[in-house]
Coordinates of C-alpha atoms and ligand atoms in Angstrom, one line a residue:
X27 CA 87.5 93.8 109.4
X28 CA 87.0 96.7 111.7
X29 CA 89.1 98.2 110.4
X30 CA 88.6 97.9 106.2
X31 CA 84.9 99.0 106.9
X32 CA 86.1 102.1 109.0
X33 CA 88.3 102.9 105.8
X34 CA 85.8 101.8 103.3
X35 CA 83.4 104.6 105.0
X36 CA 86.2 107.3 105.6
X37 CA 87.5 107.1 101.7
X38 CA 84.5 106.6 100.2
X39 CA 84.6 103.1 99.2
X40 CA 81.3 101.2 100.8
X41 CA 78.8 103.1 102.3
X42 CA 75.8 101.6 104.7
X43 CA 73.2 101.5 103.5
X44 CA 70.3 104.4 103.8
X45 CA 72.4 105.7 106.5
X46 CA 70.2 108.9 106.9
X47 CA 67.7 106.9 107.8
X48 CA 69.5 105.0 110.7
X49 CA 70.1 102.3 107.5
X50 CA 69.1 99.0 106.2
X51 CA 70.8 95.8 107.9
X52 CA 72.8 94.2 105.3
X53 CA 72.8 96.6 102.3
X54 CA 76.4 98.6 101.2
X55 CA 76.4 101.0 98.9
X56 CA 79.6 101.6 96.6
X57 CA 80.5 105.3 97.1
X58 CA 83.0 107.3 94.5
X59 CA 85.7 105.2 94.8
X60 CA 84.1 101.6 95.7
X61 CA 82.1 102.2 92.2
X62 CA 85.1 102.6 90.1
X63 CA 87.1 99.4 92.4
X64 CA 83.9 97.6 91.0
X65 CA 83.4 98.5 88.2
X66 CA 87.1 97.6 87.9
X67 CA 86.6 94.1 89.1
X68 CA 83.5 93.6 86.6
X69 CA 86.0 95.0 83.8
X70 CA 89.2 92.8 84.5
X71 CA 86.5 89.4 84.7
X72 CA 84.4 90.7 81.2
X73 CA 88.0 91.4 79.5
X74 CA 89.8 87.8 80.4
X75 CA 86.5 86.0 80.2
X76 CA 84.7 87.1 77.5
X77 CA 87.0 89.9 75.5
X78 CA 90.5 87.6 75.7
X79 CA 88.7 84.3 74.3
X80 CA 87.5 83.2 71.1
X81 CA 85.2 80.5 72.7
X82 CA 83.1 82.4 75.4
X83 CA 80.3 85.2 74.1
X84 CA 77.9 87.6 76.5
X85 CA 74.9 88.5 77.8
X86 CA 72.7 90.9 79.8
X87 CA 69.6 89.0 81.0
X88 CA 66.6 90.6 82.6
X89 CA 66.3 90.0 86.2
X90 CA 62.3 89.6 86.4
X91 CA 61.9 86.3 84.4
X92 CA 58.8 84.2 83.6
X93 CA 58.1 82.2 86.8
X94 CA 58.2 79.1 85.2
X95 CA 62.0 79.5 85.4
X96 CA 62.1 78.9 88.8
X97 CA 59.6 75.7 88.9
X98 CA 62.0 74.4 86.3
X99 CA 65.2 74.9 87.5
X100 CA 64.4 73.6 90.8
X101 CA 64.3 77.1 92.8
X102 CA 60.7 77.1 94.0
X103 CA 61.2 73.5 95.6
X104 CA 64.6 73.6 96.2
X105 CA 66.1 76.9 97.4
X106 CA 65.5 76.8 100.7
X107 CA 67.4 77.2 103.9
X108 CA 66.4 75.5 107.1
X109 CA 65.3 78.2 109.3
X110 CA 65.1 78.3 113.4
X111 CA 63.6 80.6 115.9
X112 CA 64.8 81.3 119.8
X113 CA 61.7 81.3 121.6
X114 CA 63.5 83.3 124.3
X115 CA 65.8 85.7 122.8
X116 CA 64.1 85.8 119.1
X117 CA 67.0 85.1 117.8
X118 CA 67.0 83.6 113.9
X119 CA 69.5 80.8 112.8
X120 CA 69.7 79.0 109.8
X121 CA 69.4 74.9 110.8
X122 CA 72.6 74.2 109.2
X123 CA 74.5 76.0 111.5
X124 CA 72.7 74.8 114.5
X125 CA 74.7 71.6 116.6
X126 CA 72.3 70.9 119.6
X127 CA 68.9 71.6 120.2
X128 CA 69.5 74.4 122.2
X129 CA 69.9 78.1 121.1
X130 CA 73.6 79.3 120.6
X131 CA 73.2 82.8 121.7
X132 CA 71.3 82.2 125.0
X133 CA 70.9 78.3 125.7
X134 CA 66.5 79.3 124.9
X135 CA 64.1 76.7 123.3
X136 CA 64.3 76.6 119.5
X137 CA 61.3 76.1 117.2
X138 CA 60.9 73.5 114.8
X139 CA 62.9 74.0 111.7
X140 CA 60.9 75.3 108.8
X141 CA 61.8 75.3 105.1
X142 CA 62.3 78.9 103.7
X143 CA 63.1 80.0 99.9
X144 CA 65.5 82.6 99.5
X145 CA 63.9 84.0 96.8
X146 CA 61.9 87.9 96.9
X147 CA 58.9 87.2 95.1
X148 CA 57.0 90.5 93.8
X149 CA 53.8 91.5 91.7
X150 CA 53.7 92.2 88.2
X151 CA 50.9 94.8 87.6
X152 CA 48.5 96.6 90.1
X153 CA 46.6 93.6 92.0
X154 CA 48.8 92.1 94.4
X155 CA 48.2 88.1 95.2
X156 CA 48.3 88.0 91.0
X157 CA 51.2 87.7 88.5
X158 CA 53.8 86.8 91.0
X159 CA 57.3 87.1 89.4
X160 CA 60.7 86.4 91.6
X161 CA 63.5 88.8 92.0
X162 CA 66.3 86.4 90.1
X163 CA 68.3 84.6 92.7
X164 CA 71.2 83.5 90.0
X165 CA 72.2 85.4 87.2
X166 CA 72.4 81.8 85.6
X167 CA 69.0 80.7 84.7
X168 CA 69.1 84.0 82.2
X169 CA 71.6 82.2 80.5
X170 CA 70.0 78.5 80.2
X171 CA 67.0 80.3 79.0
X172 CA 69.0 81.9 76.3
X173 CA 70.7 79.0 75.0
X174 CA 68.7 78.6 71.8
X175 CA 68.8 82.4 70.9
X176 CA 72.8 82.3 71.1
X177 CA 73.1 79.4 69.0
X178 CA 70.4 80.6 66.6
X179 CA 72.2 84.1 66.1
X180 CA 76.2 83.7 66.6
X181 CA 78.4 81.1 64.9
X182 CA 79.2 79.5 68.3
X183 CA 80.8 76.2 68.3
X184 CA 81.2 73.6 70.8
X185 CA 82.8 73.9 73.9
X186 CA 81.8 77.5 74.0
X187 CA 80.7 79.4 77.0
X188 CA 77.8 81.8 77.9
X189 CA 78.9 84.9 80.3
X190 CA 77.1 87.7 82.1
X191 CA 77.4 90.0 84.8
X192 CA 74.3 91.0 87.0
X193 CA 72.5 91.5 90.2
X194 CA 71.2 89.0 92.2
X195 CA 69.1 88.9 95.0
X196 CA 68.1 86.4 97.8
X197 CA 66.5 87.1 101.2
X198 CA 69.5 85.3 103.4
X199 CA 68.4 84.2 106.6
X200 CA 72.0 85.2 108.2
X201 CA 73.6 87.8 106.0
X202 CA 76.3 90.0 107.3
X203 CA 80.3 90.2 107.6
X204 CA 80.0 93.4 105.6
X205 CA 79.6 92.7 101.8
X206 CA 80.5 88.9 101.9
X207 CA 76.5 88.3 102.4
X208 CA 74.2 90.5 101.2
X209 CA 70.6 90.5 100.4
X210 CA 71.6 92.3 97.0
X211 CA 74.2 91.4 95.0
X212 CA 76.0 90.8 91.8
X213 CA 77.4 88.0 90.5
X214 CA 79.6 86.8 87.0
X215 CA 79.0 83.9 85.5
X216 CA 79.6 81.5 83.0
X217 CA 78.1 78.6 81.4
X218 CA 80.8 76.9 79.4
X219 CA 78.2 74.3 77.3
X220 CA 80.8 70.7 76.6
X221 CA 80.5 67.6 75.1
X222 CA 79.7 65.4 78.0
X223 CA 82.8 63.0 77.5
X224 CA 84.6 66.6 78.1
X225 CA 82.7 68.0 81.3
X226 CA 85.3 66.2 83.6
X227 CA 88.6 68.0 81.8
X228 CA 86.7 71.6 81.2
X229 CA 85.5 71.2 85.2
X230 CA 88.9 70.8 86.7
X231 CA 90.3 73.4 83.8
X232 CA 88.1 75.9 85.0
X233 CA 88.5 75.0 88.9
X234 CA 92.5 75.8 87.9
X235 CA 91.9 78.9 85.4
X236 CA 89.2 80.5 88.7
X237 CA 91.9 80.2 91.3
X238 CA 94.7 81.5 89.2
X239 CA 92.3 84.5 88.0
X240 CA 92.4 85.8 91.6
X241 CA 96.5 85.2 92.1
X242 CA 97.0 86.9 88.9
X243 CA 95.0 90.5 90.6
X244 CA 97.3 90.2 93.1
X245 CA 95.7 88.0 96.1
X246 CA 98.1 86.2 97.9
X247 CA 98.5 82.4 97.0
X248 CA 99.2 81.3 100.4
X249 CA 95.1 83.2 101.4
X250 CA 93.1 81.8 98.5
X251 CA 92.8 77.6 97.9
X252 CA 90.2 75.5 96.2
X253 CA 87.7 73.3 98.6
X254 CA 86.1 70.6 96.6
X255 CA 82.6 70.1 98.0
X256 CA 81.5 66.7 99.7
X257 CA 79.0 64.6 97.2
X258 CA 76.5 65.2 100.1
X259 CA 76.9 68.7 99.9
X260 CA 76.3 69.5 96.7
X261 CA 73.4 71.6 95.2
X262 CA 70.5 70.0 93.8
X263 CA 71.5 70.6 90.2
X264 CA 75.5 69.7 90.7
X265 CA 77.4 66.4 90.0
X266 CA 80.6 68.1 91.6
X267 CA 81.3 71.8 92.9
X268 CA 84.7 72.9 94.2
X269 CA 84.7 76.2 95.5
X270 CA 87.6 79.0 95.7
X271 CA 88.1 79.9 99.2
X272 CA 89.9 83.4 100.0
X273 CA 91.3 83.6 104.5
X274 CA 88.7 86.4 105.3
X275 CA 89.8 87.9 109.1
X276 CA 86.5 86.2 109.6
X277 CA 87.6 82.5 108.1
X278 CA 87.8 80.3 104.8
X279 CA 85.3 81.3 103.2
X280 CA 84.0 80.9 99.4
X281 CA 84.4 83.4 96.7
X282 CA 83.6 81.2 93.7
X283 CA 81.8 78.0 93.0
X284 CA 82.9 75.8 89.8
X285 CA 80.1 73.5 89.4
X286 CA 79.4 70.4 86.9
X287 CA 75.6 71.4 86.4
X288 CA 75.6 68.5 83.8
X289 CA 73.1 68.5 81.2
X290 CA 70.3 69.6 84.4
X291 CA 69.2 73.1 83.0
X292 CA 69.0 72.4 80.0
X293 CA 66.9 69.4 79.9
X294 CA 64.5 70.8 82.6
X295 CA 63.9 74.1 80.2
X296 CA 63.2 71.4 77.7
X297 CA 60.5 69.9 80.2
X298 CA 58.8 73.1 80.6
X299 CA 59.3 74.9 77.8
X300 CA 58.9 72.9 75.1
X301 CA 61.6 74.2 73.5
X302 CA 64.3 71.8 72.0
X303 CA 68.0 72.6 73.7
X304 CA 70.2 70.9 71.8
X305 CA 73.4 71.4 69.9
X306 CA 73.7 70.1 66.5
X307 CA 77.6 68.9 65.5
X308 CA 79.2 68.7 62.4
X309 CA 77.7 65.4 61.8
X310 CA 74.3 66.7 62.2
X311 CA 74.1 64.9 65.6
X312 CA 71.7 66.6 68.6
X313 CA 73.7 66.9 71.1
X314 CA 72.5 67.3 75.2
X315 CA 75.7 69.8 76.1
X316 CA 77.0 69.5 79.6
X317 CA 77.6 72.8 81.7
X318 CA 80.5 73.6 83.7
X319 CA 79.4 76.5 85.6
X320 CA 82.2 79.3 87.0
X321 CA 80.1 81.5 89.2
X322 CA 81.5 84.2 91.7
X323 CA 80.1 87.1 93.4
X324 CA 81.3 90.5 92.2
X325 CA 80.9 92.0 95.5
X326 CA 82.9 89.2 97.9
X327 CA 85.7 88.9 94.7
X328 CA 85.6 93.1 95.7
X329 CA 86.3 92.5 99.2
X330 CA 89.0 89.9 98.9
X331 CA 90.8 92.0 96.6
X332 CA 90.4 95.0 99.4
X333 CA 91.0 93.0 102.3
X334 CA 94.3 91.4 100.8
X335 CA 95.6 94.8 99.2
X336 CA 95.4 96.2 103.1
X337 CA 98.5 97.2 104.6
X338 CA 99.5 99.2 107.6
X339 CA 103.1 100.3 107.2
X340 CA 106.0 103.3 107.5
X341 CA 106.6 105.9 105.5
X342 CA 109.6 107.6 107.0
X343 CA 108.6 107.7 110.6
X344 CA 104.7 108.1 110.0
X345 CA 102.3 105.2 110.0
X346 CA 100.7 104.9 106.4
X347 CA 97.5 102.9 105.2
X348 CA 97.9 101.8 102.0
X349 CA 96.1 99.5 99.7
X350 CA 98.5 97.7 97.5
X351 CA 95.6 97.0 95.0
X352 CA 96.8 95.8 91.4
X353 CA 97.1 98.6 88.7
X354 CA 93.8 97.3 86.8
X355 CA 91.7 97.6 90.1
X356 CA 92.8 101.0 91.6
X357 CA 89.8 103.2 91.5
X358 CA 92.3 106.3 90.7
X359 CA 95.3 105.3 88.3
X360 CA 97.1 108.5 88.5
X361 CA 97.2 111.3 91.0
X362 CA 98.8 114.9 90.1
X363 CA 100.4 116.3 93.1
X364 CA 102.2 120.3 91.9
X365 CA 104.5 120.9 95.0
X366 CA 103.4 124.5 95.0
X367 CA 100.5 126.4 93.9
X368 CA 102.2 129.1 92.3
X369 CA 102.8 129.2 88.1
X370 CA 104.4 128.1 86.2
X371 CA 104.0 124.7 88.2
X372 CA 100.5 124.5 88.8
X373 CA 99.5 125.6 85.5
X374 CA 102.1 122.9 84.0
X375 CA 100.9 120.4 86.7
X376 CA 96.5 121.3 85.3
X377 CA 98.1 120.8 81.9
X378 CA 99.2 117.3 82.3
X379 CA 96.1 116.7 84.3
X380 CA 94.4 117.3 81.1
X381 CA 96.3 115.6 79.0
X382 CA 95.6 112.2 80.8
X383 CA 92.2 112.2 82.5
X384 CA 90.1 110.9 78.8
X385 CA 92.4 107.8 79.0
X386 CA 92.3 106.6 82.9
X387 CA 90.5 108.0 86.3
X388 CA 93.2 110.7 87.1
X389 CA 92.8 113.2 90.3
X390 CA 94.4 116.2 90.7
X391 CA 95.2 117.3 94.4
X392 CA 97.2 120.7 95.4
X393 CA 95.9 121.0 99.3
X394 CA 97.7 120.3 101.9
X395 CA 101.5 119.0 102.8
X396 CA 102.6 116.6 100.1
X397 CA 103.0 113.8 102.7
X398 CA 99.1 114.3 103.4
X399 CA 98.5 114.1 99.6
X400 CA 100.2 110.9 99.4
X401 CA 98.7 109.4 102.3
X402 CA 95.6 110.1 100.8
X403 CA 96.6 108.6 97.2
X404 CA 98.0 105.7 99.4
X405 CA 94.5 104.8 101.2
X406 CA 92.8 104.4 97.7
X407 CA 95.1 102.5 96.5
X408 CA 96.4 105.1 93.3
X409 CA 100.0 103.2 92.2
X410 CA 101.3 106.4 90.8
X411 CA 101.6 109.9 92.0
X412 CA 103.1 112.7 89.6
X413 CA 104.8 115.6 91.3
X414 CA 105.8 118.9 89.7
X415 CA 108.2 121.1 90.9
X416 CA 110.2 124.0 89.9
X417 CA 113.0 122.0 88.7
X418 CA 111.1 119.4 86.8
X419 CA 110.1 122.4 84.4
X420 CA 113.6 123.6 83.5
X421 CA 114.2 119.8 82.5
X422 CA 110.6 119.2 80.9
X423 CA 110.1 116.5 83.3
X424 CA 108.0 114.9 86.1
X425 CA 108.8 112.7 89.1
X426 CA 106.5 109.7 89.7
X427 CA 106.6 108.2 92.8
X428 CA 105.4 104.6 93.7
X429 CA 102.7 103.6 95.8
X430 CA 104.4 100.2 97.2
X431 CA 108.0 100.9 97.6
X432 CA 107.8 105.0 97.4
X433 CA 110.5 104.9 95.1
X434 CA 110.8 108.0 92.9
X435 CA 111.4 107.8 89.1
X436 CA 112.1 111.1 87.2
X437 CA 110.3 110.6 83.6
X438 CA 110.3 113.3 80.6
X439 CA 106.7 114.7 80.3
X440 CA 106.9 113.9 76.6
X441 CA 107.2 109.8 77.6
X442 CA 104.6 110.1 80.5
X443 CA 101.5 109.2 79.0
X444 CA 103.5 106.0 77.1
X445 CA 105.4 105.3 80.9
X446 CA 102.3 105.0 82.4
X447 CA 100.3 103.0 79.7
X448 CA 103.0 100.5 79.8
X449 CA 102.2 99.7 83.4
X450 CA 98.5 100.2 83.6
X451 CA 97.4 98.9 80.5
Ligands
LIG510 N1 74.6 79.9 89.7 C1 75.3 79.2 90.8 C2 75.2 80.0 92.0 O1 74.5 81.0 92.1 P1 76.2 80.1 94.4 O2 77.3 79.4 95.0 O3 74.9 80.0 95.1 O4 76.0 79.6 92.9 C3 77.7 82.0 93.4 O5 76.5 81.7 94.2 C4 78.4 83.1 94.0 O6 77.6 84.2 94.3 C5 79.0 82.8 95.4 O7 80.2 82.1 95.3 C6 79.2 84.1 96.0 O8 80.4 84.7 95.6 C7 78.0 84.9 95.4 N2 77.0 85.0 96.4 C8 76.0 84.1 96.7 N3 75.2 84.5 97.6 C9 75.6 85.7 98.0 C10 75.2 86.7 98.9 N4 74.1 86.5 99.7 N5 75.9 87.9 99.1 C11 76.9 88.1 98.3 N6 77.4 87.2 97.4 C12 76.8 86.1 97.2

C-alpha cells in the first residue's frame, strides 16, 4: 500500500488532504489524474447500469434531506457503532473490533461501550441547536424518497431499478487504509423495485452481475469473491446481504454490498410520510415492491481497480511501474510522443494531437528521453503511446506502442483515430 499511496501522490492521482495545512486525517483528494480514473469508474458503472439497460433509470438526489428520513429509515436509532475509549493511551476503538476487556494497543482500561451514530448532523439557517438536518449517510434513502415521483413521471414497469451516484458522508469511528474508509465519500447505487415472489432470483442475479462487473474492468478473478453475510450480521433493514470482497495488501475486504432490503423502505416512508408507495400492475393490483439493493463505494471500487492494475516490471533492463488499468479507466487514453523536436515531426506530431484530444483525454509530451516519456505514460496507466519519427512521415504513418506488452504497431495516420476507437471505445 506504501507503495500505491507514494505513486498516487507522485503522479497526481490522490492527494492528502489540506496538505498545506499539515492535513486532515482521513480525507484524499483526487488530483489531475485520480479525477479523470474516477470519473472514469463513475462513467463505466452509469453506462452498464443505467445507459446499457432498458429496465434501470437515474437520479441525482440532494444530500441534505428532511430529517424525518432518517427517523424513518432507521438511521437515527440504528446507525450506530459501538464505541470504546483507552483510559491510558486515549486510544478509540470501535466495540466490534474489541476481543477482551483490555485495550489492544497498550493492555490500558477501556470505558464502557457507548452507542455512536455515524451520521454529521448540521444546522439549517443562522441559529444553531434549530433545524438540524443530517449530512446523507447513503445515497439510497434519496432514492426510496423518490419512488412515487419516478413512477408518476416515466413509463417504468416492474422489475425496474432506481440508480444514482453521490456523496456520502459518515463520521467513522476507525477510518483509514487510505481511501478504503473515509469520512467523505461516494457511492453508486441501485434500487432494483421486484415483485416479492422475484426478490430471491433478482438478489442472487445481481450478487452474480456485481462480481462479474469488476472481472470485466480487469480485476483479477482469483482477488475478488462474494462473502454472503451471516443472518446475525445483517443490517437492520436486510433479509440477506452478500458482499463483493476485493484481497486488499491490507485483507478481504468489501467493495460492494448486494442486499434484499425487502419491502422495509418503502413501507417505513409510508409510515411517516403518508404517502402511498405502491406499484399498481396491469391488473390494477397495489403492489408493496421488494428492493434488491447493489450498493458500492466509488472511491474503494477506485482503489481496487489501482491496486490490481499495479505492476512492478522490466522494460529492457530498467525497472518500470506500470498500471495495467483497462482502456475505459485510464485517466489518459493516448499519449503523443514526436522523437525529436525539430519539424516537420513535431509539427506533424501537434497536428495529430489535435486531431484526437475532443474525442478522448490525449497528452502530448516532447521532454525528455523517449524511455522517460514512456515511463511516465506507463505510471498513469495510458495503453497507447504514438510516436513520430522522421520515417513515419515519408510513409504517412505512426507507431503505437503498447502499454502491457510494449509491442510496437506501425498504423497509417489516416486509420489512427478509427485504430484507436476500436479499442477504447
Ligand atoms: N445503502 C446501503 C449502504 O450504504 P453500506 O454497505 O453501508 O451499504 C455501501 O455501504 C458501500 O459504500 C460499501 O460497500 C463501501 O464500498 C462504501 N462505503 C461505506 N462506508 C464507506 C466509507 N466510510 N468510506 C468509503 N466507502 C464507504
Amino acid at each position: 500500500m506504501r507503495e500505491i499511496v507514494a505513486l498516487c501522490k507522485r503522479r497526481g492521482l490522490i492527494f492528502p488532504g489540506s496538505e498545506i495545512y499539515g492535513g486532515m486525517a482521513n480525507t484524499w483528494d483526487y488530483g489531475p489524474y485520480g479525477v479523470l480514473l474516477k470519473n472514469n469508474v463513475k462513467r463505466a458503472w452509469w453506462e452498464d447500469m443505467v445507459m446499457k439497460r432498458a429496465d434501470v433509470v437515474g437520479l441525482d438526489s440532494s444530500i441534505l434531506m428532511n430529517p424525518k428520513v432518517w427517523e424513518a429509515s432507521g438511521h437515527l436509532k440504528e446507525f450506530t457503532d459501538p464505541m470504546v475509549d483507552c483510559k491510558a493511551c486515549k486510544k478509540r476503538f470501535k466495540g466490534d473490533d474489541i476481543t477482551g476487556d483490555k485495550c489492544p494497543a497498550c493492555g490500558g482500561e477501556l470505558t464502557e461501550a457507548k452507542q455512536f451514530n455515524l451520521m454529521f448532523k448540521t444546522n439549517v439557517g443562522p441559529v444553531d441547536g434549530e433545524n438540524i438536518a443530517y449530512l446523507r449517510p447513503e445515497t439510497a434513502q434519496g432514492i426510496f424518497v423518490n419512488f412515487k415521483n419516478v413512477l408518476d413521471s416515466t413509463r417504468v414497469k416492474m422489475p425496474f431499478g432506481i440508480a444514482q451516484i453521490g456523496k456520502a458522508f459518515r463520521n467513522e469511528i476507525t477510518p483509514g487504509n487510505f481511501t478504503f474508509r473515509t469520512l467523505e465519500f461516494e457511492q453508486f447505487e441501485m434500487e432494483y423495485f421486484v415483485y416479492p415472489d422475484k426478490a430471491d432470483e433478482a438478489f442472487s442475479e445481481w450478487t452474480q452481475a456485481r462480481l462479474g462487473w469488476y472481472i470485466g474492468l480487469g480485476i483479477n478473478p482469483s482477488k475478488i469473491k462474494l462473502q454472503p453475510h451471516p443472518e446475525s450480521d445483517l443490517a437492520h433493514y436486510a433479509k440477506a446481504v452478500t458482499d463483493v470482497e476485493y484481497e486488499f495488501p491490507f485483507g478481504w475486504s468489501e467493495l460492494e454490498g448486494v442486499a434484499n432490503r425487502t419491502d422495509y423502505d418503502l413501507k417505513q416512508h409510508e409510515k411517516f410520510s403518508g404517502e402511498t408507495l405502491r406499484y399498481t400492475d396491469d391488473e390494477g393490483n397495489k403492489v408493496e415492491p421488494y428492493v434488491i439493493e447493489p450498493s458500492g463505494g466509488v472511491d474503494r471500487a477506485t482503489l481496487a481497480f489501482l491496486v490490481d492494475s499495479y505492476a512492478v516490471d522490466k522494460a529492457g533492463d530498467e525497472e518500470r511501474v506500470v498500471l495495467r488499468l483497462h482502456p475505459r479507466l485510464a485517466p489518459i487514453k493516448v499519449a503523443i510522443l514526436p522523437l525529436v523536436k525539430k519539424d516537420p515531426v513535431a509539427p506533424k506530431a501537434k497536428e495529430i494531437y489535435e486531431s484526437l484530444k475532443g474525442k478522448w483525454f490525449v497528452e502530448y509530451d516532447e521532454s525528455g528521453t523517449i524511455g522517460k516519456r514512456y515511463r511516465r505514460q506507463d505510471e498513469i496507466g495510458t495503453p497507447f503511446c504514438v510516436t513520430v519519427d522522421f520515417e513515419n512521415l515519408e510513409t504517412d504513418s505512426v507507431t503505437v506502442r503498447l502499454r502491457d506488452d510494449m509491442k510496437q504497431e506501425v498504423v497509417a495516420i489516416s486509420e489512427l483515430a478509427n485504430w484507436l476507437s476500436s479499442r477504447l471505445g
